[in-house]
mmCIF file of C-alpha atoms in Angstrom:
data_model
loop_
_atom_site.group_PDB
_atom_site.id
_atom_site.type_symbol
_atom_site.label_atom_id
_atom_site.label_comp_id
_atom_site.label_asym_id
_atom_site.label_seq_id
_atom_site.Cartn_x
_atom_site.Cartn_y
_atom_site.Cartn_z
ATOM 1 C CA MET A 1 114.418 90.753 106.233
ATOM 2 C CA GLY A 2 113.466 90.469 109.878
ATOM 3 C CA TRP A 3 113.424 93.450 112.212
ATOM 4 C CA THR A 4 113.904 94.016 115.895
ATOM 5 C CA GLY A 5 111.048 96.082 117.279
ATOM 6 C CA ALA A 6 109.088 98.888 115.687
ATOM 7 C CA GLY A 7 108.682 102.569 116.314
ATOM 8 C CA VAL A 8 105.907 104.008 118.470
ATOM 9 C CA ASP A 9 104.020 104.964 115.286
ATOM 10 C CA GLY A 10 104.365 101.456 113.860
ATOM 11 C CA SER A 11 107.107 102.438 111.439
ATOM 12 C CA LEU A 12 110.358 100.563 111.179
ATOM 13 C CA LEU A 13 112.333 103.796 111.066
ATOM 14 C CA GLY A 14 115.596 103.351 112.870
ATOM 15 C CA ARG A 15 115.041 99.700 113.667
ATOM 16 C CA ILE A 16 117.961 97.348 113.350
ATOM 17 C CA PRO A 17 117.714 94.472 110.852
ATOM 18 C CA VAL A 18 118.030 91.102 112.593
ATOM 19 C CA GLY A 19 121.675 90.108 112.292
ATOM 20 C CA GLY A 20 122.626 93.653 111.271
ATOM 21 C CA THR A 21 124.636 96.206 113.153
ATOM 22 C CA GLU A 22 123.143 99.497 111.988
ATOM 23 C CA PRO A 23 119.759 100.835 110.893
ATOM 24 C CA THR A 24 120.223 101.143 107.136
ATOM 25 C CA SER A 25 116.775 100.166 105.907
ATOM 26 C CA ALA A 26 113.223 101.323 106.532
ATOM 27 C CA TYR A 27 109.760 100.246 105.400
ATOM 28 C CA TRP A 28 106.409 102.056 105.476
ATOM 29 C CA PRO A 29 103.022 101.088 104.011
ATOM 30 C CA ILE A 30 101.432 103.654 101.711
ATOM 31 C CA THR A 31 98.285 105.170 103.193
ATOM 32 C CA ASP A 32 96.330 108.266 102.283
ATOM 33 C CA ASP A 33 98.331 110.144 104.943
ATOM 34 C CA LEU A 34 101.070 111.355 102.590
ATOM 35 C CA SER A 35 102.123 113.986 105.113
ATOM 36 C CA ALA A 36 103.211 111.282 107.563
ATOM 37 C CA LEU A 37 105.054 109.471 104.779
ATOM 38 C CA ARG A 38 106.881 112.665 103.772
ATOM 39 C CA HIS A 39 107.970 113.188 107.389
ATOM 40 C CA ARG A 40 109.212 109.616 107.703
ATOM 41 C CA VAL A 41 111.162 109.771 104.434
ATOM 42 C CA ARG A 42 112.589 113.182 105.334
ATOM 43 C CA ASP A 43 113.678 112.030 108.793
ATOM 44 C CA TYR A 44 115.202 108.817 107.443
ATOM 45 C CA ALA A 45 117.100 110.532 104.602
ATOM 46 C CA PHE A 46 118.294 113.336 106.896
ATOM 47 C CA GLU A 47 119.599 110.829 109.459
ATOM 48 C CA ALA A 48 121.363 109.073 106.572
ATOM 49 C CA GLY A 49 123.176 112.321 105.726
ATOM 50 C CA LEU A 50 121.068 113.968 103.026
ATOM 51 C CA ASP A 51 120.107 117.604 103.555
ATOM 52 C CA GLY A 52 119.165 120.858 101.856
ATOM 53 C CA ILE A 53 117.645 120.936 98.376
ATOM 54 C CA PRO A 54 118.563 117.297 97.539
ATOM 55 C CA LEU A 55 116.639 116.180 100.646
ATOM 56 C CA GLN A 56 113.616 118.314 99.746
ATOM 57 C CA ASP A 57 113.726 117.060 96.159
ATOM 58 C CA LEU A 58 113.797 113.410 97.230
ATOM 59 C CA VAL A 59 110.849 113.894 99.599
ATOM 60 C CA LEU A 60 108.826 115.579 96.840
ATOM 61 C CA ALA A 61 109.655 112.799 94.364
ATOM 62 C CA VAL A 62 108.633 110.093 96.855
ATOM 63 C CA ASN A 63 105.396 111.973 97.540
ATOM 64 C CA GLU A 64 104.628 112.050 93.812
ATOM 65 C CA ALA A 65 105.331 108.339 93.407
ATOM 66 C CA ALA A 66 103.208 107.443 96.453
ATOM 67 C CA ALA A 67 100.368 109.674 95.204
ATOM 68 C CA ASN A 68 100.495 107.710 91.950
ATOM 69 C CA VAL A 69 100.070 104.477 93.929
ATOM 70 C CA LEU A 70 96.999 105.986 95.596
ATOM 71 C CA ASP A 71 95.606 107.164 92.238
ATOM 72 C CA HIS A 72 96.473 104.243 89.973
ATOM 73 C CA ALA A 73 97.121 101.136 92.097
ATOM 74 C CA TYR A 74 94.150 101.163 94.470
ATOM 75 C CA GLY A 75 96.372 102.596 97.198
ATOM 76 C CA LYS A 76 98.069 99.258 97.722
ATOM 77 C CA GLY A 77 101.791 99.603 98.072
ATOM 78 C CA HIS A 78 104.715 100.373 100.322
ATOM 79 C CA VAL A 79 107.895 102.415 100.512
ATOM 80 C CA GLN A 80 111.287 100.935 101.249
ATOM 81 C CA ALA A 81 114.415 103.014 101.848
ATOM 82 C CA TRP A 82 118.072 102.281 102.402
ATOM 83 C CA HIS A 83 121.359 104.106 102.179
ATOM 84 C CA ASP A 84 125.051 103.566 101.780
ATOM 85 C CA ASP A 85 128.036 105.903 101.909
ATOM 86 C CA ARG A 86 127.147 107.518 98.543
ATOM 87 C CA GLN A 87 123.379 107.858 98.326
ATOM 88 C CA VAL A 88 119.904 107.325 99.681
ATOM 89 C CA THR A 89 117.649 104.985 97.712
ATOM 90 C CA VAL A 90 113.869 104.923 98.074
ATOM 91 C CA GLU A 91 111.615 102.459 96.275
ATOM 92 C CA VAL A 92 107.890 103.080 95.990
ATOM 93 C CA HIS A 93 106.171 99.752 95.314
ATOM 94 C CA ASP A 94 102.668 99.158 93.965
ATOM 95 C CA CYS A 95 100.551 96.027 93.616
ATOM 96 C CA LEU A 96 99.303 96.752 90.091
ATOM 97 C CA GLY A 97 102.495 96.441 88.079
ATOM 98 C CA GLU A 98 101.445 98.455 85.043
ATOM 99 C CA LEU A 99 104.603 100.583 85.027
ATOM 100 C CA ARG A 100 107.313 99.384 82.674
ATOM 101 C CA PRO A 101 111.001 100.349 82.537
ATOM 102 C CA ALA A 102 110.317 102.313 79.332
ATOM 103 C CA HIS A 103 108.037 104.643 81.297
ATOM 104 C CA ALA A 104 111.089 105.914 83.201
ATOM 105 C CA ALA A 105 112.176 107.764 80.057
ATOM 106 C CA ALA A 106 109.012 109.890 80.093
ATOM 107 C CA GLY A 107 109.614 113.381 78.805
ATOM 108 C CA ASP A 108 107.808 116.605 79.627
ATOM 109 C CA PRO A 109 104.220 116.052 78.465
ATOM 110 C CA GLY A 110 103.849 119.751 77.679
ATOM 111 C CA ALA A 111 101.354 122.393 78.698
ATOM 112 C CA ALA A 112 98.431 120.879 76.768
ATOM 113 C CA THR A 113 98.201 117.912 79.172
ATOM 114 C CA LEU A 114 96.651 118.162 82.624
ATOM 115 C CA ARG A 115 98.258 114.971 83.966
ATOM 116 C CA GLY A 116 101.230 112.738 83.273
ATOM 117 C CA ARG A 117 104.055 114.809 84.699
ATOM 118 C CA GLY A 118 104.924 112.558 87.642
ATOM 119 C CA LEU A 119 107.813 110.554 86.212
ATOM 120 C CA TRP A 120 109.135 113.606 84.385
ATOM 121 C CA LEU A 121 109.078 115.519 87.685
ATOM 122 C CA MET A 122 110.854 112.683 89.501
ATOM 123 C CA HIS A 123 113.621 112.863 86.886
ATOM 124 C CA GLN A 124 114.008 116.587 87.526
ATOM 125 C CA LEU A 125 114.270 116.035 91.279
ATOM 126 C CA CYS A 126 116.416 112.897 91.673
ATOM 127 C CA ASP A 127 119.807 111.753 90.497
ATOM 128 C CA GLU A 128 118.408 108.444 89.232
ATOM 129 C CA VAL A 129 114.918 107.151 88.458
ATOM 130 C CA GLU A 130 114.336 103.534 87.527
ATOM 131 C CA ILE A 131 111.234 101.389 87.139
ATOM 132 C CA ILE A 132 111.440 97.785 88.200
ATOM 133 C CA ASN A 133 108.849 95.121 87.447
ATOM 134 C CA GLU A 134 108.567 92.534 90.159
ATOM 135 C CA PRO A 135 106.233 89.671 90.962
ATOM 136 C CA GLY A 136 102.925 91.175 92.032
ATOM 137 C CA GLY A 137 103.687 94.764 91.065
ATOM 138 C CA ALA A 138 106.210 97.379 90.094
ATOM 139 C CA ALA A 139 108.496 99.820 91.858
ATOM 140 C CA VAL A 140 109.862 103.272 91.158
ATOM 141 C CA ARG A 141 113.433 103.451 92.461
ATOM 142 C CA LEU A 142 114.624 106.956 93.332
ATOM 143 C CA ARG A 143 118.248 107.695 94.199
ATOM 144 C CA GLN A 144 119.737 110.848 95.615
ATOM 145 C CA SER A 145 123.462 111.356 96.204
ATOM 146 C CA TYR A 146 124.838 113.141 99.241
ATOM 147 C CA GLY A 147 126.941 115.520 97.148
ATOM 148 C CA ARG A 148 125.613 118.272 94.923
ATOM 149 C CA ARG A 149 124.442 117.107 91.553
ATOM 150 C CA PRO A 150 124.931 119.037 88.324
ATOM 151 C CA HIS A 151 122.280 121.526 87.259
ATOM 152 C CA ARG A 152 119.787 119.990 84.853
#
């Protein structure tokens, strides 16, 4: 997808897709500045209509997924976000591609394990979590609906 212009910080937040009529998609590279990424995701999702706890939960889940890219995929990846009238979707892509769809069903690893809670946490925070294998990598797709979701 082509874009018209870029933000002052180099992000594509709020840019209009070429041929499009509204800013419904955003793209950011993953860097070790997770704070900046959290702010960009928060601002994008808020402008899309997400707020309160669901917004905070989505930002935390994206942070966890991006931290995993930094830890396990040599820091090479990007975040892509879009929304429609029902939900905000954020995909965190990596270049390694070791995640498989079966990993999305990860349960609570328990107290005896120091690591391995990331996907479980994402499931607690988001309405939907999906892993997608793609050429040259994998992606964690996180979806959050605008309305309240049932208590887990």
